[in-house]
Coordinates of N, CA and C in Angstrom, one line a residue:
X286 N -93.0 95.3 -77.1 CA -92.2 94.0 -77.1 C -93.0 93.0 -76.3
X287 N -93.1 91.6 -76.9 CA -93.7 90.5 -76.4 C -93.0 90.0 -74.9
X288 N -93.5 90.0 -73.8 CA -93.0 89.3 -72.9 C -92.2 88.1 -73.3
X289 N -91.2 87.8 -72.8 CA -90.8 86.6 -72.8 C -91.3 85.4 -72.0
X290 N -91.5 84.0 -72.5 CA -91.5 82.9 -71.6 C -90.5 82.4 -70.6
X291 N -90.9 82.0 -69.5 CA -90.3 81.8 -68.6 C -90.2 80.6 -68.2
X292 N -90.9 79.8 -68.3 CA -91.5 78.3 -68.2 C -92.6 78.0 -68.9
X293 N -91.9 76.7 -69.8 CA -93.0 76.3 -70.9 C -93.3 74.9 -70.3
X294 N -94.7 74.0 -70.1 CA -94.8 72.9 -70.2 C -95.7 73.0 -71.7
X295 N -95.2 71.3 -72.3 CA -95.7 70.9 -73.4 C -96.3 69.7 -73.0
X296 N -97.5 69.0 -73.3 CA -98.0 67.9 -73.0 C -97.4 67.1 -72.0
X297 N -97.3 68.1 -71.3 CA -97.0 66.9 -69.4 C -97.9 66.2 -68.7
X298 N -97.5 64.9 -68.7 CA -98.4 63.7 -67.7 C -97.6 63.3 -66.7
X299 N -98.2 62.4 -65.8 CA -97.2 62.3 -64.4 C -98.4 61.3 -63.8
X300 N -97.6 59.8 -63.8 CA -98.8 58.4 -63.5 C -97.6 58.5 -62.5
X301 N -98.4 57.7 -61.3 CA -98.0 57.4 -60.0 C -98.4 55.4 -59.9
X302 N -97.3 54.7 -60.0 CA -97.8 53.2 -59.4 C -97.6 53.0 -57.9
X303 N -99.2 52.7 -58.3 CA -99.5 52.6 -56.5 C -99.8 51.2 -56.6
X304 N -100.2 50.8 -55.3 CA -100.4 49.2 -55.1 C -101.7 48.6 -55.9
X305 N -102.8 49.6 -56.5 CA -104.1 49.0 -56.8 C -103.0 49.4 -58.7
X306 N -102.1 49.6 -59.1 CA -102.0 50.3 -60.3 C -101.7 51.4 -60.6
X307 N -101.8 51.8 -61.9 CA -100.8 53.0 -62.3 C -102.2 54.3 -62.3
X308 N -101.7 55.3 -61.9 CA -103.3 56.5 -61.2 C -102.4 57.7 -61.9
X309 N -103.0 58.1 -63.4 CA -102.6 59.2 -64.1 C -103.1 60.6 -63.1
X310 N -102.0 61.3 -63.0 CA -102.3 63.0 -62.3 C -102.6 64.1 -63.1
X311 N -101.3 63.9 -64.1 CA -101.2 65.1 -65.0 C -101.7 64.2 -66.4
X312 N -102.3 64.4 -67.1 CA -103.2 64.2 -68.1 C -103.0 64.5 -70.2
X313 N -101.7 65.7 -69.5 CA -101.2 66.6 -70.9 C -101.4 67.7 -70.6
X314 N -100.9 68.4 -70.0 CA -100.5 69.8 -69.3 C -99.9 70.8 -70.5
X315 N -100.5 71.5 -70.9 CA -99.9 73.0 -71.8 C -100.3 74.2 -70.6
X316 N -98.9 75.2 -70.9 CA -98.8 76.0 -69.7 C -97.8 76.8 -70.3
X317 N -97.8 78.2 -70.4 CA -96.9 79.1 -70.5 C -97.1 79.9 -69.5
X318 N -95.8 80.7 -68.4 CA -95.6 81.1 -67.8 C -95.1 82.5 -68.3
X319 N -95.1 83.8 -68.3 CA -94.2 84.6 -69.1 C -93.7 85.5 -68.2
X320 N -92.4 86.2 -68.4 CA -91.8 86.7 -67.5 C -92.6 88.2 -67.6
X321 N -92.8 88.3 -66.3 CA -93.7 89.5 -65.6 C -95.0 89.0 -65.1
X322 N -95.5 87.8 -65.5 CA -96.6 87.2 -65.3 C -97.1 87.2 -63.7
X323 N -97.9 87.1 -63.6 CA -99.0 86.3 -61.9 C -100.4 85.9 -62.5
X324 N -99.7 84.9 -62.0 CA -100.7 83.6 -62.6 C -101.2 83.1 -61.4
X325 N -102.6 82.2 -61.2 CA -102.8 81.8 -60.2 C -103.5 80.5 -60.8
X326 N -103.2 78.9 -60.6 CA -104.0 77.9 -60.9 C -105.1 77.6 -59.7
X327 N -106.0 77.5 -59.8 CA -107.1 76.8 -59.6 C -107.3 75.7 -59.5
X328 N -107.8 74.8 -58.9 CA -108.3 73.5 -58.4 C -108.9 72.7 -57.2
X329 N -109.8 71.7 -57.1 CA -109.7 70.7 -56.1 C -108.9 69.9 -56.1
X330 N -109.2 69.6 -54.4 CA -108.1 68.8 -54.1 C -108.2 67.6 -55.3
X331 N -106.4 67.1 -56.1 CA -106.9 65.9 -56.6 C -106.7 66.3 -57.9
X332 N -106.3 67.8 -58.2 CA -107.1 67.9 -59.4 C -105.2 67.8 -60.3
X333 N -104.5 68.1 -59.3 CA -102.8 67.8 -60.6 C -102.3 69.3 -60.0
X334 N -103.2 70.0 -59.5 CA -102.2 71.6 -59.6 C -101.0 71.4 -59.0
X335 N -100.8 70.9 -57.2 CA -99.7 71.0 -56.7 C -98.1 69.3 -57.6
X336 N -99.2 68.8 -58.0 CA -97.9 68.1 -59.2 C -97.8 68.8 -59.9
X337 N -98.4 69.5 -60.8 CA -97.4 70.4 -62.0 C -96.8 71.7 -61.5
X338 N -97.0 71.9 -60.3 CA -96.2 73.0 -59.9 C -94.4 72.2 -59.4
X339 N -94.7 71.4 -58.9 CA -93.6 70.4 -58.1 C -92.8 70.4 -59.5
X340 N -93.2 69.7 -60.9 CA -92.7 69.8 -61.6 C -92.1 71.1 -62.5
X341 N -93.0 72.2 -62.4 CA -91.6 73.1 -63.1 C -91.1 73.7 -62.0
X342 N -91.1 73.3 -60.5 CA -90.2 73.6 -59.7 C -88.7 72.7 -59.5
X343 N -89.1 71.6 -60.8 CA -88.0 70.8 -60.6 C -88.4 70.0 -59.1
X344 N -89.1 69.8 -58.3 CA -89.0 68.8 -57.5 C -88.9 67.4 -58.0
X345 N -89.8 67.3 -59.1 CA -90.3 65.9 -59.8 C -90.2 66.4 -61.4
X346 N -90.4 65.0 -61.7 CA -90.2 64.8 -63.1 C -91.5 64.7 -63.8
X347 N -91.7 64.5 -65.1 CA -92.9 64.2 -65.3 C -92.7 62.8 -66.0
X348 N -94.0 62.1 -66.2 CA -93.5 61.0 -67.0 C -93.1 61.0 -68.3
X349 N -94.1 62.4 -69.0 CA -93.5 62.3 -69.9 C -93.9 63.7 -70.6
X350 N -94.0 64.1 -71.9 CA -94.3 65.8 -71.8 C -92.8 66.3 -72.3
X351 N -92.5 67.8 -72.0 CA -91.5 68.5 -71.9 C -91.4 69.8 -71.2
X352 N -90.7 70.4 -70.7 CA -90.7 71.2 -70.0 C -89.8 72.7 -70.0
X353 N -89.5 73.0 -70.6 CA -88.4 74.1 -70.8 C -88.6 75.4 -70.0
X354 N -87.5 76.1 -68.9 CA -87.3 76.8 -67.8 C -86.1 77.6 -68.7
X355 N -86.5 78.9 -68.8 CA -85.7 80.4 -69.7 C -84.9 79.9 -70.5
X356 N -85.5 79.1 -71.4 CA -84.9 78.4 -72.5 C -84.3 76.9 -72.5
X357 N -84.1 76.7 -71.3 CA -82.8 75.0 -71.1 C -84.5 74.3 -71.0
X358 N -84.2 73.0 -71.7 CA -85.3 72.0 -71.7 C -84.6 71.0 -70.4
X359 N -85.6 71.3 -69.3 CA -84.7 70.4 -68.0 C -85.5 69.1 -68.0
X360 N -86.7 68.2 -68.9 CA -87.7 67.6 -68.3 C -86.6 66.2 -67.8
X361 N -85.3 66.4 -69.0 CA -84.3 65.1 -68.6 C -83.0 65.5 -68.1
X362 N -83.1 66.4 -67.3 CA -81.4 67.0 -66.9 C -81.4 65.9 -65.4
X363 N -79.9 65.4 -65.3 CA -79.6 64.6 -64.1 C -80.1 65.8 -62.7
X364 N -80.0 64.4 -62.0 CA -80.0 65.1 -60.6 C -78.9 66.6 -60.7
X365 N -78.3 66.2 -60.3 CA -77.3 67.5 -60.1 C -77.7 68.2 -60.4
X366 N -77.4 68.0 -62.0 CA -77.7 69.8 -62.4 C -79.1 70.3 -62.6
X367 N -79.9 69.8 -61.9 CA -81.7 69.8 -62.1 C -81.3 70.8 -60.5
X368 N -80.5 69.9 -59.6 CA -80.4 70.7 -58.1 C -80.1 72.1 -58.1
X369 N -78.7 72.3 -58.9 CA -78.8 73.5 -59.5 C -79.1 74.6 -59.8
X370 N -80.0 74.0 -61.2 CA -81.1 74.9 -61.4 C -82.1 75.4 -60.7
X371 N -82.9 74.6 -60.1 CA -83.7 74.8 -59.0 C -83.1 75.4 -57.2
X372 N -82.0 75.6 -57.3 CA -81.5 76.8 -56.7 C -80.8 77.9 -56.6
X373 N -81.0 78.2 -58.7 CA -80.9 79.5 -59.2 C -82.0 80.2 -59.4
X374 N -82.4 79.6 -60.0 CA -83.7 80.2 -60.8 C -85.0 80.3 -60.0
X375 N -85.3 79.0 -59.1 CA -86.6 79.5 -58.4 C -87.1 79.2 -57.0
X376 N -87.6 80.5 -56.7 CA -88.1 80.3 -55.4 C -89.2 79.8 -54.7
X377 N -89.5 79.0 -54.2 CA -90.8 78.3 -53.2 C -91.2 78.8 -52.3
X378 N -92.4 79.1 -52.1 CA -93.0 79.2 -51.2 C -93.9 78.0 -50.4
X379 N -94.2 77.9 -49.7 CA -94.9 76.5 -49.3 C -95.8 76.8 -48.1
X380 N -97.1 76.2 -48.3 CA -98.3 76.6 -47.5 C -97.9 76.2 -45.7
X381 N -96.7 74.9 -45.8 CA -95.9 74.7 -44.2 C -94.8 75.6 -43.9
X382 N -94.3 76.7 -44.8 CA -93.2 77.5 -44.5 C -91.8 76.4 -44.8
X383 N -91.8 75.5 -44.7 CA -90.4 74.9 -44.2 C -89.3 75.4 -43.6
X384 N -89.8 76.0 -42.9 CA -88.3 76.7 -42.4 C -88.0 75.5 -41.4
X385 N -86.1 76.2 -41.2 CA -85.5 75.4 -40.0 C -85.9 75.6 -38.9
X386 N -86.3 75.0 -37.9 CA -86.7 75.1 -36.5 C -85.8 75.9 -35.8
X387 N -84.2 75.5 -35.7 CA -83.3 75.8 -34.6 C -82.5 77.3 -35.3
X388 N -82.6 77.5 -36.7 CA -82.3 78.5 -37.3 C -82.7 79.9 -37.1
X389 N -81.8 80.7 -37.0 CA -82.6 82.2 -36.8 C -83.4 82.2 -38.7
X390 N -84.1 84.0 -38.5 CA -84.5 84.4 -39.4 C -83.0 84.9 -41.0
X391 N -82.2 85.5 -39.9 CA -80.8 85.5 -41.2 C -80.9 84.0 -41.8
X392 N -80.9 83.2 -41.1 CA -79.8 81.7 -41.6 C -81.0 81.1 -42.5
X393 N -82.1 81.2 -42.1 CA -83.1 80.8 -43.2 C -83.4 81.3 -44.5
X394 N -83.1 82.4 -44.4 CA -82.8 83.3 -45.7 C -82.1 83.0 -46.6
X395 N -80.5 83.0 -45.4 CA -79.3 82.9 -46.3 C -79.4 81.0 -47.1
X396 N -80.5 80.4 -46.4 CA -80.3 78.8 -46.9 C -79.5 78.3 -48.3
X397 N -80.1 79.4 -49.3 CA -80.1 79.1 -50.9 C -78.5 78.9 -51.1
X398 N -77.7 80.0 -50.7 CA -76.2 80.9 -50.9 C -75.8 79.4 -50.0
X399 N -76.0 78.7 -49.0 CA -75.4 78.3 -48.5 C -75.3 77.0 -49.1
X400 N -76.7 76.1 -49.3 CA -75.9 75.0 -50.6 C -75.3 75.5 -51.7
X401 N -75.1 77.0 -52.2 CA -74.5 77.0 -53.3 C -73.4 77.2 -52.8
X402 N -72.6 77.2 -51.7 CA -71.5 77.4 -51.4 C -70.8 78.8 -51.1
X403 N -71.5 79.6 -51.4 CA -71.4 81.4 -51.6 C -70.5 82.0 -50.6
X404 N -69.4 82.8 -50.5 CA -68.8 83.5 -49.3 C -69.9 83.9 -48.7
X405 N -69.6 84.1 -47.5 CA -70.9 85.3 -46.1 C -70.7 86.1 -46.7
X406 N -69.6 87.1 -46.7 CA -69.6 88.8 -47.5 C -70.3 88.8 -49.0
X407 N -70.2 87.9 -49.5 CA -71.3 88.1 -50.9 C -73.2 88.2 -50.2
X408 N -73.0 87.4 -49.4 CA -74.3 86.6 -48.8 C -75.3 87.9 -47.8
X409 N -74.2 88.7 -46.7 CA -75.2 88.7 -46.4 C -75.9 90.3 -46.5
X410 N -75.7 91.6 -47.6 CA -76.3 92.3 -48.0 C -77.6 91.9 -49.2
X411 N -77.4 90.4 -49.2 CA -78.6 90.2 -50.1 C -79.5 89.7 -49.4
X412 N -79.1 89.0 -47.7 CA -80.2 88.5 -46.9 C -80.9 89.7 -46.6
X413 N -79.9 90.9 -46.1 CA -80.4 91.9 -45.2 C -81.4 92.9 -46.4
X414 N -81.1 92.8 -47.6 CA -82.2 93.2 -48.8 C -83.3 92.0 -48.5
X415 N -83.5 91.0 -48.9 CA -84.6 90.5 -48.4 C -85.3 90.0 -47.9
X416 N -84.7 90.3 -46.5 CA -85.4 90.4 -45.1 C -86.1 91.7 -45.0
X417 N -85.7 93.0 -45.6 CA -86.1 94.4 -45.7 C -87.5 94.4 -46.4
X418 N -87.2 93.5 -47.5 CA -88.1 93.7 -48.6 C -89.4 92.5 -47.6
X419 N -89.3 91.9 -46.6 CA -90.7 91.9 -46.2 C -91.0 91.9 -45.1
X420 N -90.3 93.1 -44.6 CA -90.5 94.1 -43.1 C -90.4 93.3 -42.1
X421 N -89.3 92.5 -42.2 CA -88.7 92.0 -41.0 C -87.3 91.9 -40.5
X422 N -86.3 92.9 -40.7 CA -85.3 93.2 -40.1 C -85.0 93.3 -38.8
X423 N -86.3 93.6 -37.9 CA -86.6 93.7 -36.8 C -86.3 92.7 -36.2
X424 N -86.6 91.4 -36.6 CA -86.8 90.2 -36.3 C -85.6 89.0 -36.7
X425 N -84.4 89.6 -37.5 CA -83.4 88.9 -37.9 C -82.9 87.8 -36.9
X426 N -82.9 87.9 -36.1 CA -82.5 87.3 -34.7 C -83.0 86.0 -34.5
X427 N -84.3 86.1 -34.7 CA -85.7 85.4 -34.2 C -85.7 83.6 -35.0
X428 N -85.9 83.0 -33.7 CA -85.8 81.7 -34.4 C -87.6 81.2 -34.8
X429 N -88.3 80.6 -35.4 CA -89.1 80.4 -36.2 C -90.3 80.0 -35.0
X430 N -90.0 79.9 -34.2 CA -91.0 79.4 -33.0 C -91.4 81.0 -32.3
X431 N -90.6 81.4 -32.2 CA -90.6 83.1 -31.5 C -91.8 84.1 -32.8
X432 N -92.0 83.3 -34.0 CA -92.8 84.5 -34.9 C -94.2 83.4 -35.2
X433 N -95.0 84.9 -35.5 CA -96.4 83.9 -35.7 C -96.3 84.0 -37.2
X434 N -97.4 83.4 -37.6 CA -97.9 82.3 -38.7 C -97.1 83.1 -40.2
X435 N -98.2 84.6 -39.7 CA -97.7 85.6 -41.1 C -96.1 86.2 -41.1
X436 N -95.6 86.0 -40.0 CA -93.9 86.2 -40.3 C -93.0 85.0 -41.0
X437 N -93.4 84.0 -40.3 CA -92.9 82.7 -40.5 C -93.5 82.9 -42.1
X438 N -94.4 83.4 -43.0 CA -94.2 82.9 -44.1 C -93.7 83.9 -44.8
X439 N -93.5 85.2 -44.6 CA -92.4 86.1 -45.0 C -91.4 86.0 -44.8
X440 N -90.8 85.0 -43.9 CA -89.8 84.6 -44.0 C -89.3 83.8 -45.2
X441 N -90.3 82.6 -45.2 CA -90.4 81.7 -46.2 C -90.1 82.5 -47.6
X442 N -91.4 83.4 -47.6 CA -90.7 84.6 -49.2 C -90.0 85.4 -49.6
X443 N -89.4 85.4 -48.0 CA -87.7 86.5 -48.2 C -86.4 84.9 -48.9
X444 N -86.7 84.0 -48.4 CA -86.4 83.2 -48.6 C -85.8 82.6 -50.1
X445 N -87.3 82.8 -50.9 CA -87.6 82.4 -52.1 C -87.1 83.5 -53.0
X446 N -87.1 85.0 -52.5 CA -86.3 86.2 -54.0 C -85.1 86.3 -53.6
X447 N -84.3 85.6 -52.4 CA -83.0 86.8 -52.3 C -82.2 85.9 -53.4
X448 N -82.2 84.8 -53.8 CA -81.6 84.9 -54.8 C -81.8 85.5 -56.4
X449 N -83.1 86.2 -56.2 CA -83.8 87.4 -57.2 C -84.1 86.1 -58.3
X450 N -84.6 85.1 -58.1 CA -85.3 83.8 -59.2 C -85.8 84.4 -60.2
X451 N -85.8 83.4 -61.4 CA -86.9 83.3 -62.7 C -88.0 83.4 -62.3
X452 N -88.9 82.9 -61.3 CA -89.6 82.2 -60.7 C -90.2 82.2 -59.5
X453 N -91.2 82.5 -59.0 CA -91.3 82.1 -58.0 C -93.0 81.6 -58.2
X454 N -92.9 80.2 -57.3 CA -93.5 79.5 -56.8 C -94.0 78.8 -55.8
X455 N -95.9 79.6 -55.4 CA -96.3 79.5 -54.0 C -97.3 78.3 -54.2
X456 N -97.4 77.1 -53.3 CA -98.6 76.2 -53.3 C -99.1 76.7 -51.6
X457 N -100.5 76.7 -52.4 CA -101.0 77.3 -50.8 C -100.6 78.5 -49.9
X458 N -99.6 79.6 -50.6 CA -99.5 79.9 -49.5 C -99.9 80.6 -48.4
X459 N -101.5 80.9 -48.6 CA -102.0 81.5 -47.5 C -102.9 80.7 -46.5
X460 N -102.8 79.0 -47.3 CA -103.5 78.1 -46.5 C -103.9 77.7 -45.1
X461 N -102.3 78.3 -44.1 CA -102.5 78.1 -42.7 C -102.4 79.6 -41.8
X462 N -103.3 80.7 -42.7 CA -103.4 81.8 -42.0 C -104.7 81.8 -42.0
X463 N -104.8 83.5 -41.4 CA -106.5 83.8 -41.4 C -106.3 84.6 -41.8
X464 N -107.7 85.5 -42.3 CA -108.1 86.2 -43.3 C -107.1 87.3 -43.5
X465 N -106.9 88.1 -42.1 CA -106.5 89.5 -42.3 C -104.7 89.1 -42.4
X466 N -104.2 88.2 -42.2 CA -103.1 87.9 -42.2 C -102.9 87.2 -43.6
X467 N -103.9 86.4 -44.3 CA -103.8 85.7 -45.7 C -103.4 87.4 -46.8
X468 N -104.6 88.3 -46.8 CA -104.4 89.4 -47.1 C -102.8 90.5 -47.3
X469 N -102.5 90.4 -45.8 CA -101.1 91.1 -45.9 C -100.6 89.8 -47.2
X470 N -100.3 89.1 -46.8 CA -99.0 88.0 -47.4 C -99.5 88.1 -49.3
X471 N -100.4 88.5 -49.6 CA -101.1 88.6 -50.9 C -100.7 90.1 -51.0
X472 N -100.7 91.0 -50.7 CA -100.4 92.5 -50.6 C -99.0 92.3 -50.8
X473 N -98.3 91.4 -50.6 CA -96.5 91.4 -50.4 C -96.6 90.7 -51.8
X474 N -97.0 89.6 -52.4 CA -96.7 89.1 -53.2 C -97.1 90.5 -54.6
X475 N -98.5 91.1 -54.2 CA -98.2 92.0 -55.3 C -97.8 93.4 -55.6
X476 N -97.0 93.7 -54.2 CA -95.8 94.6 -54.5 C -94.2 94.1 -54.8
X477 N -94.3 92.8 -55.1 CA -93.4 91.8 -55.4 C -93.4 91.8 -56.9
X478 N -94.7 91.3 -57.6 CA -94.7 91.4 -59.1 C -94.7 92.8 -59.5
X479 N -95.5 93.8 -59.0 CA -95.5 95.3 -59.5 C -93.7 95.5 -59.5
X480 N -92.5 95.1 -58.9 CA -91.5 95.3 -58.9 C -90.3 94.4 -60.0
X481 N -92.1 93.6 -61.0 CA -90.9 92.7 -61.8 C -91.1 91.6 -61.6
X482 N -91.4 90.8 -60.0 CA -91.3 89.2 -60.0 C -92.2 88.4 -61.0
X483 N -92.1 87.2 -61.3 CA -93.1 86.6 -62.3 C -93.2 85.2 -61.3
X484 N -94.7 84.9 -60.5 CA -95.0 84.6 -59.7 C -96.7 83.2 -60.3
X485 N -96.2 82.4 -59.9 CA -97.1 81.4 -60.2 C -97.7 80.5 -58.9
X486 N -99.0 80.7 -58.4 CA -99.3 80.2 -57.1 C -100.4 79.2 -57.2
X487 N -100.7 78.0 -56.4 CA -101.5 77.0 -56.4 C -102.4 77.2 -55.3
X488 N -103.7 77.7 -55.4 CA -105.2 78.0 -54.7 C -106.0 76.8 -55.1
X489 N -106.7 77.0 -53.7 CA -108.1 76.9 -53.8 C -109.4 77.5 -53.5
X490 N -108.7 78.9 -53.5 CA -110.0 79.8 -52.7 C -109.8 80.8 -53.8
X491 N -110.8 81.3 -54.4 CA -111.3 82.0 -54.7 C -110.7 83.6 -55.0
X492 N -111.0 84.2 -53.2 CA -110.5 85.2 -52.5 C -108.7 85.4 -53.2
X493 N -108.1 84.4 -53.0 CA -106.7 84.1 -53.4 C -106.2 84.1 -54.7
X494 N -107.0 83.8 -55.9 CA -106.6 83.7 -56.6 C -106.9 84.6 -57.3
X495 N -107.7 86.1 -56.8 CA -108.3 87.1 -57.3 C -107.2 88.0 -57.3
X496 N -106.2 87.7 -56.5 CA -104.9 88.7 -56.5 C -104.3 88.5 -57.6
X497 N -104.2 87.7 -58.7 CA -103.5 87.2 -59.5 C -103.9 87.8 -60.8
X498 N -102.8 88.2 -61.8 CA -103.7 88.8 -62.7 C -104.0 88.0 -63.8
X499 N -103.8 86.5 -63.9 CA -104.8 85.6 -64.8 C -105.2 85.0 -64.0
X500 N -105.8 83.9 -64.1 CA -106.4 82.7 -63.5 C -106.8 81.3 -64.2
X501 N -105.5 80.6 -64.3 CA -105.6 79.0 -64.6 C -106.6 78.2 -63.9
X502 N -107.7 77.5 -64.5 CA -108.5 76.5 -63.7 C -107.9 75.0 -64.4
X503 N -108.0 73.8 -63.4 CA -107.1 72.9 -63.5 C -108.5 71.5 -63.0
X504 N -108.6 70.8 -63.9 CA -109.4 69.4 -63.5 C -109.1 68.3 -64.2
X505 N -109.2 67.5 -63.6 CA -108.8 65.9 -63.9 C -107.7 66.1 -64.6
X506 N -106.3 66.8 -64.2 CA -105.0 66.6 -64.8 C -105.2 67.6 -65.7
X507 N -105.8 68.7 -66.0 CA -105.3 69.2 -67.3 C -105.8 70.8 -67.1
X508 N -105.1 71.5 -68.0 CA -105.8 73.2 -67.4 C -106.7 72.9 -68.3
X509 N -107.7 73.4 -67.8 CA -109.3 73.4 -68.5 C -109.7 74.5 -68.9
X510 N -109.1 76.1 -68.5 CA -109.9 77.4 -68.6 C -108.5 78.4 -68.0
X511 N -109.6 79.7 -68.7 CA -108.4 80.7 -68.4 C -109.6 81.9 -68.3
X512 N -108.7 83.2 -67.2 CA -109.7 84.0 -67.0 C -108.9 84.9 -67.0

């Protein structure tokens, strides 16, 4: 049986007016994502990867193109239900972590459940599942200043499955560690897909995108290559 798609872009561009004029990013973006996938895009800085990621994370729109996420074509869905979507279906990872400062490790987890409005008793055997799932139960307590770099972003990715996403979506995320700690967090992402996730991440190193089992290369707005 053919995998299923998970996120389709179709000819996606994305111009930014800036003060000197209008500065095209995305160019005409073709992209299938398929469920079970790890994919890794490639690029320099500049080159459109972290815009088309923003976009089928629902952050942003594109100018123009289409976009379809497990069948719903969201490129024109209102705010709201774009909000929604983008905190059912998928999870982020982010090379700054974003976590809350004054928040323990539970409350950052539980974030997603909490704009959705969720009871605690639904809420918190699925925090305490994906806090497990990336060996930090120890640490539940722990507010984000108390953990170094590689917790703080396992946090970030307990973060992004407990609501078990379509999706998940890393830009950078091994960008503000070092080597042996970039490694762990890559070792987690692919005992993550070996278990099913379908995982799309934005690199620039090499090293990083070798974990991945395709590899999208990305220049002047458009995917150029596949490996």
């Amino acid at each position: 049986m053919c995998p299923q798609p998970v996120a389709q872009a179709h000819g996606l561009t994305k111009d930014y007016l800036l003060a000197q004029g209008t500065v095209p990013v995305l160019r005409g973006v073709d992209l299938t994502v398929y469920q079970g996938d790890f994919a890794a895009i490639m690029g320099a800085s500049g080159s459109g990867k972290s815009t088309l990621l923003h976009i089928l994370g629902c952050l942003d729109r594109p100018t123009s193109g289409s976009y379809v996420l497990d069948g719903m074509t969201v490129s024109r869905l209102p705010d709201r239900k774009l909000s929604g979507l983008r905190n059912s279906y998928i999870g982020f990872v982010f090379q700054e972590f974003n976590l809350l400062p004054q928040a323990t490790v539970y409350e950052n987890v539980a974030l997603p459940f909490l704009y959705a409005g969720k009871d605690h008793e639904q809420v918190r055997p699925l925090v305490l599942r994906a806090v497990d799932e990336v060996g930090l139960t120890h640490r539940l307590d722990h507010k984000p200043a108390a953990l170094s770099g590689g917790e703080r972003q396992r946090v970030a990715i307990a973060r992004a499955i407990v609501v078990n996403p379509k999706l998940i979506l890393a830009d950078e995320p091994t960008g503000n560690l070092d080597s042996e700690t970039s490694r762990d967090i890559l070792a987690l992402f692919t005992r993550l897909h070996e278990r099913g996730a379908t995982i799309l991440l934005v690199t620039h190193d090499t090293e990083v995108a070798e974990f991945a089992r395709r590899i999208l290369t990305m220049g002047d707005g458009r995917i150029s290559g596949q490996s």
